[in-house]
């Protein structure tokens, strides 16, 4: 009698569209469902379901709005319940936190023959988000060059590894010399 159960997978499916609607990409708030699980076997109505959502904000005030929106989610199926856990675990990293260090990087890059150094914002998260949030000048992304981050197509440009190491070393030397 599967029709008598509360199908957690059906409830989860209804919630996914509500969750995605929380995003406001025009201001840098992304809400991306990434992992969903439900059920234990094919002939049992799923009693529980879970979704993992990657949330990123560029504006500190968005954290409260997004968390309130998650807390306001209501079940669509009679008898279903929703439990939200976890929080946005990284503050946004603003460009201003890297301005000084980026100027140093541009200066030393020219000196070691790197002519195509570009600053970009990618909306990702790293430990740099924490240091930037407490006012420590932070320059992120000095590692490998490549593309396809976090996908099956992810790659690094091995030919650029020496150049990247030289850039990190040159930045360090410049900062030590200036202190």
CSV table of C-alpha atoms in Angstrom, one decimal:
chain,number,residue,atom,x,y,z
A,1,UNK,CA,0.0,0.0,0.0
A,2,UNK,CA,2.6,2.6,-1.1
A,3,UNK,CA,-0.1,5.2,-1.6
A,4,UNK,CA,-0.6,5.3,2.2
A,5,UNK,CA,3.0,6.3,2.9
A,6,UNK,CA,4.4,9.8,3.1
A,7,UNK,CA,6.9,9.7,0.2
A,8,UNK,CA,9.9,11.8,1.3
A,9,UNK,CA,11.3,11.7,-2.2
A,10,UNK,CA,8.2,13.4,-3.6
A,11,UNK,CA,8.4,16.0,-0.8
A,12,UNK,CA,12.1,16.6,-1.6
A,13,UNK,CA,11.3,17.0,-5.3
A,14,UNK,CA,8.7,19.7,-4.4
A,15,UNK,CA,11.2,21.5,-2.2
A,16,UNK,CA,14.0,21.6,-4.7
A,17,UNK,CA,12.3,24.2,-6.9
A,18,UNK,CA,11.6,26.3,-3.8
A,19,UNK,CA,15.3,26.0,-2.8
A,20,UNK,CA,16.6,27.0,-6.2
A,21,UNK,CA,14.2,30.0,-6.1
A,22,UNK,CA,16.1,31.4,-3.1
A,23,UNK,CA,19.1,32.3,-5.3
A,24,UNK,CA,19.6,35.9,-6.5
A,25,UNK,CA,22.4,35.5,-9.0
A,26,UNK,CA,22.2,39.2,-10.0
A,27,UNK,CA,23.8,40.1,-6.6
A,28,UNK,CA,26.0,37.0,-6.4
A,29,UNK,CA,23.8,34.7,-4.3
A,30,UNK,CA,23.9,31.2,-5.7
A,31,UNK,CA,21.9,28.3,-4.3
A,32,UNK,CA,22.8,25.0,-6.0
A,33,UNK,CA,21.4,21.6,-5.0
A,34,UNK,CA,24.4,19.2,-5.3
A,35,UNK,CA,23.5,15.9,-3.7
A,36,UNK,CA,20.1,14.3,-3.0
A,37,UNK,CA,19.4,10.9,-1.4
A,38,UNK,CA,16.2,9.1,-0.5
A,39,UNK,CA,15.0,5.6,0.2
A,40,UNK,CA,16.6,2.3,1.1
A,41,UNK,CA,15.3,-0.1,-1.5
A,42,UNK,CA,13.0,-0.1,-4.6
A,43,UNK,CA,9.9,-1.5,-2.9
A,44,UNK,CA,9.7,0.7,0.1
A,45,UNK,CA,8.2,4.2,0.2
A,46,UNK,CA,11.1,6.5,1.2
A,47,UNK,CA,10.6,7.6,4.8
A,48,UNK,CA,13.4,10.1,4.6
A,49,UNK,CA,15.2,12.2,2.0
A,50,UNK,CA,18.1,14.6,2.2
A,51,UNK,CA,19.5,17.3,0.0
A,52,UNK,CA,22.9,19.0,0.2
A,53,UNK,CA,22.9,22.6,-1.1
A,54,UNK,CA,25.9,24.8,-2.0
A,55,UNK,CA,25.1,28.4,-1.1
A,56,UNK,CA,27.4,31.3,-1.9
A,57,UNK,CA,26.9,34.9,-1.1
A,58,UNK,CA,28.7,38.1,-2.1
A,59,UNK,CA,26.9,40.3,0.3
A,60,UNK,CA,27.1,39.6,4.0
A,61,UNK,CA,23.4,40.5,4.6
A,62,UNK,CA,22.4,37.8,2.1
A,63,UNK,CA,23.4,35.2,4.7
A,64,UNK,CA,20.5,36.1,7.0
A,65,UNK,CA,18.0,36.3,4.1
A,66,UNK,CA,19.0,32.9,2.7
A,67,UNK,CA,19.0,31.2,6.1
A,68,UNK,CA,15.5,32.7,6.8
A,69,UNK,CA,14.3,31.4,3.5
A,70,UNK,CA,15.5,27.9,4.3
A,71,UNK,CA,13.9,28.1,7.8
A,72,UNK,CA,10.6,29.2,6.1
A,73,UNK,CA,10.3,26.1,3.9
A,74,UNK,CA,7.0,24.3,4.5
A,75,UNK,CA,6.1,20.7,3.5
A,76,UNK,CA,3.7,20.2,0.7
A,77,UNK,CA,2.6,16.7,1.7
A,78,UNK,CA,0.3,16.1,4.6
A,79,UNK,CA,2.3,14.6,7.5
A,80,UNK,CA,5.7,15.4,6.0
A,81,UNK,CA,8.3,17.4,8.0
A,82,UNK,CA,11.3,19.4,7.0
A,83,UNK,CA,14.5,19.8,9.0
A,84,UNK,CA,17.2,22.3,7.9
A,85,UNK,CA,20.7,21.9,9.3
A,86,UNK,CA,24.0,23.6,8.5
A,87,UNK,CA,24.7,27.1,7.7
A,88,UNK,CA,26.6,29.2,5.2
A,89,UNK,CA,30.1,28.3,6.3
A,90,UNK,CA,32.2,30.9,4.6
A,91,UNK,CA,31.9,34.7,4.6
A,92,UNK,CA,32.2,36.4,1.2
A,93,UNK,CA,35.6,37.5,0.1
A,94,UNK,CA,35.5,41.0,-1.2
A,95,UNK,CA,37.9,42.3,-3.9
A,96,UNK,CA,39.1,45.1,-1.5
A,97,UNK,CA,40.8,42.4,0.7
A,98,UNK,CA,43.2,41.7,-2.1
A,99,UNK,CA,43.8,45.1,-3.6
A,100,UNK,CA,47.2,45.7,-2.0
A,101,UNK,CA,48.5,42.2,-2.5
A,102,UNK,CA,47.3,42.2,-6.1
A,103,UNK,CA,49.2,45.4,-6.8
A,104,UNK,CA,52.4,43.6,-5.4
A,105,UNK,CA,51.6,40.6,-7.6
A,106,UNK,CA,51.2,42.7,-10.7
A,107,UNK,CA,54.5,44.5,-10.0
A,108,UNK,CA,56.6,41.4,-9.4
A,109,UNK,CA,54.9,39.4,-12.2
A,110,UNK,CA,56.3,41.9,-14.7
A,111,UNK,CA,59.7,41.5,-13.2
A,112,UNK,CA,59.7,37.7,-13.8
A,113,UNK,CA,58.3,37.8,-17.3
A,114,UNK,CA,54.6,37.2,-16.5
A,115,UNK,CA,52.7,39.6,-18.8
A,116,UNK,CA,49.2,38.1,-18.6
A,117,UNK,CA,48.4,38.2,-14.9
A,118,UNK,CA,44.7,38.9,-14.4
A,119,UNK,CA,42.5,39.2,-11.4
A,120,UNK,CA,39.2,37.5,-11.6
A,121,UNK,CA,36.3,36.8,-9.2
A,122,UNK,CA,35.0,33.3,-9.3
A,123,UNK,CA,32.6,33.1,-6.4
A,124,UNK,CA,34.3,30.2,-4.9
A,125,UNK,CA,35.2,29.5,-1.3
A,126,UNK,CA,38.5,28.9,0.4
A,127,UNK,CA,40.3,29.5,3.7
A,128,UNK,CA,41.0,32.9,2.2
A,129,UNK,CA,37.4,33.9,2.8
A,130,UNK,CA,38.1,33.6,6.6
A,131,UNK,CA,41.3,35.7,6.6
A,132,UNK,CA,39.7,38.4,4.4
A,133,UNK,CA,36.7,38.6,6.7
A,134,UNK,CA,38.9,39.5,9.6
A,135,UNK,CA,40.8,42.1,7.7
A,136,UNK,CA,43.9,40.2,6.7
A,137,UNK,CA,45.0,41.2,3.2
A,138,UNK,CA,44.3,38.1,1.2
A,139,UNK,CA,45.3,37.0,-2.3
A,140,UNK,CA,43.7,33.8,-3.4
A,141,UNK,CA,44.3,31.7,-6.4
A,142,UNK,CA,48.1,31.5,-6.6
A,143,UNK,CA,48.1,27.8,-7.2
A,144,UNK,CA,47.8,25.9,-10.4
A,145,UNK,CA,46.3,27.4,-13.6
A,146,UNK,CA,43.7,25.3,-15.4
A,147,UNK,CA,40.0,25.0,-15.8
A,148,UNK,CA,36.9,22.9,-15.3
A,149,UNK,CA,37.0,23.2,-11.5
A,150,UNK,CA,35.2,20.4,-9.6
A,151,UNK,CA,34.1,18.7,-12.7
A,152,UNK,CA,35.1,15.5,-14.6
A,153,UNK,CA,36.8,17.8,-17.1
A,154,UNK,CA,39.0,19.6,-14.5
A,155,UNK,CA,42.6,20.0,-15.5
A,156,UNK,CA,45.8,21.9,-14.7
A,157,UNK,CA,48.4,23.3,-17.1
A,158,UNK,CA,51.6,21.5,-16.0
A,159,UNK,CA,53.6,23.9,-18.2
A,160,UNK,CA,52.5,26.8,-15.9
A,161,UNK,CA,53.5,25.2,-12.6
A,162,UNK,CA,57.0,26.7,-12.5
A,163,UNK,CA,55.7,30.1,-13.4
A,164,UNK,CA,53.1,30.0,-10.6
A,165,UNK,CA,55.8,28.9,-8.0
A,166,UNK,CA,58.0,31.7,-9.2
A,167,UNK,CA,55.2,34.2,-8.8
A,168,UNK,CA,54.4,33.0,-5.2
A,169,UNK,CA,58.1,33.2,-4.3
A,170,UNK,CA,58.5,36.7,-5.9
A,171,UNK,CA,55.4,38.0,-4.0
A,172,UNK,CA,56.8,36.6,-0.8
A,173,UNK,CA,60.2,38.2,-1.4
A,174,UNK,CA,58.6,41.6,-2.1
A,175,UNK,CA,56.5,41.4,1.1
A,176,UNK,CA,59.5,40.5,3.2
A,177,UNK,CA,61.6,43.2,1.7
A,178,UNK,CA,58.9,45.8,2.4
A,179,UNK,CA,58.5,44.8,6.0
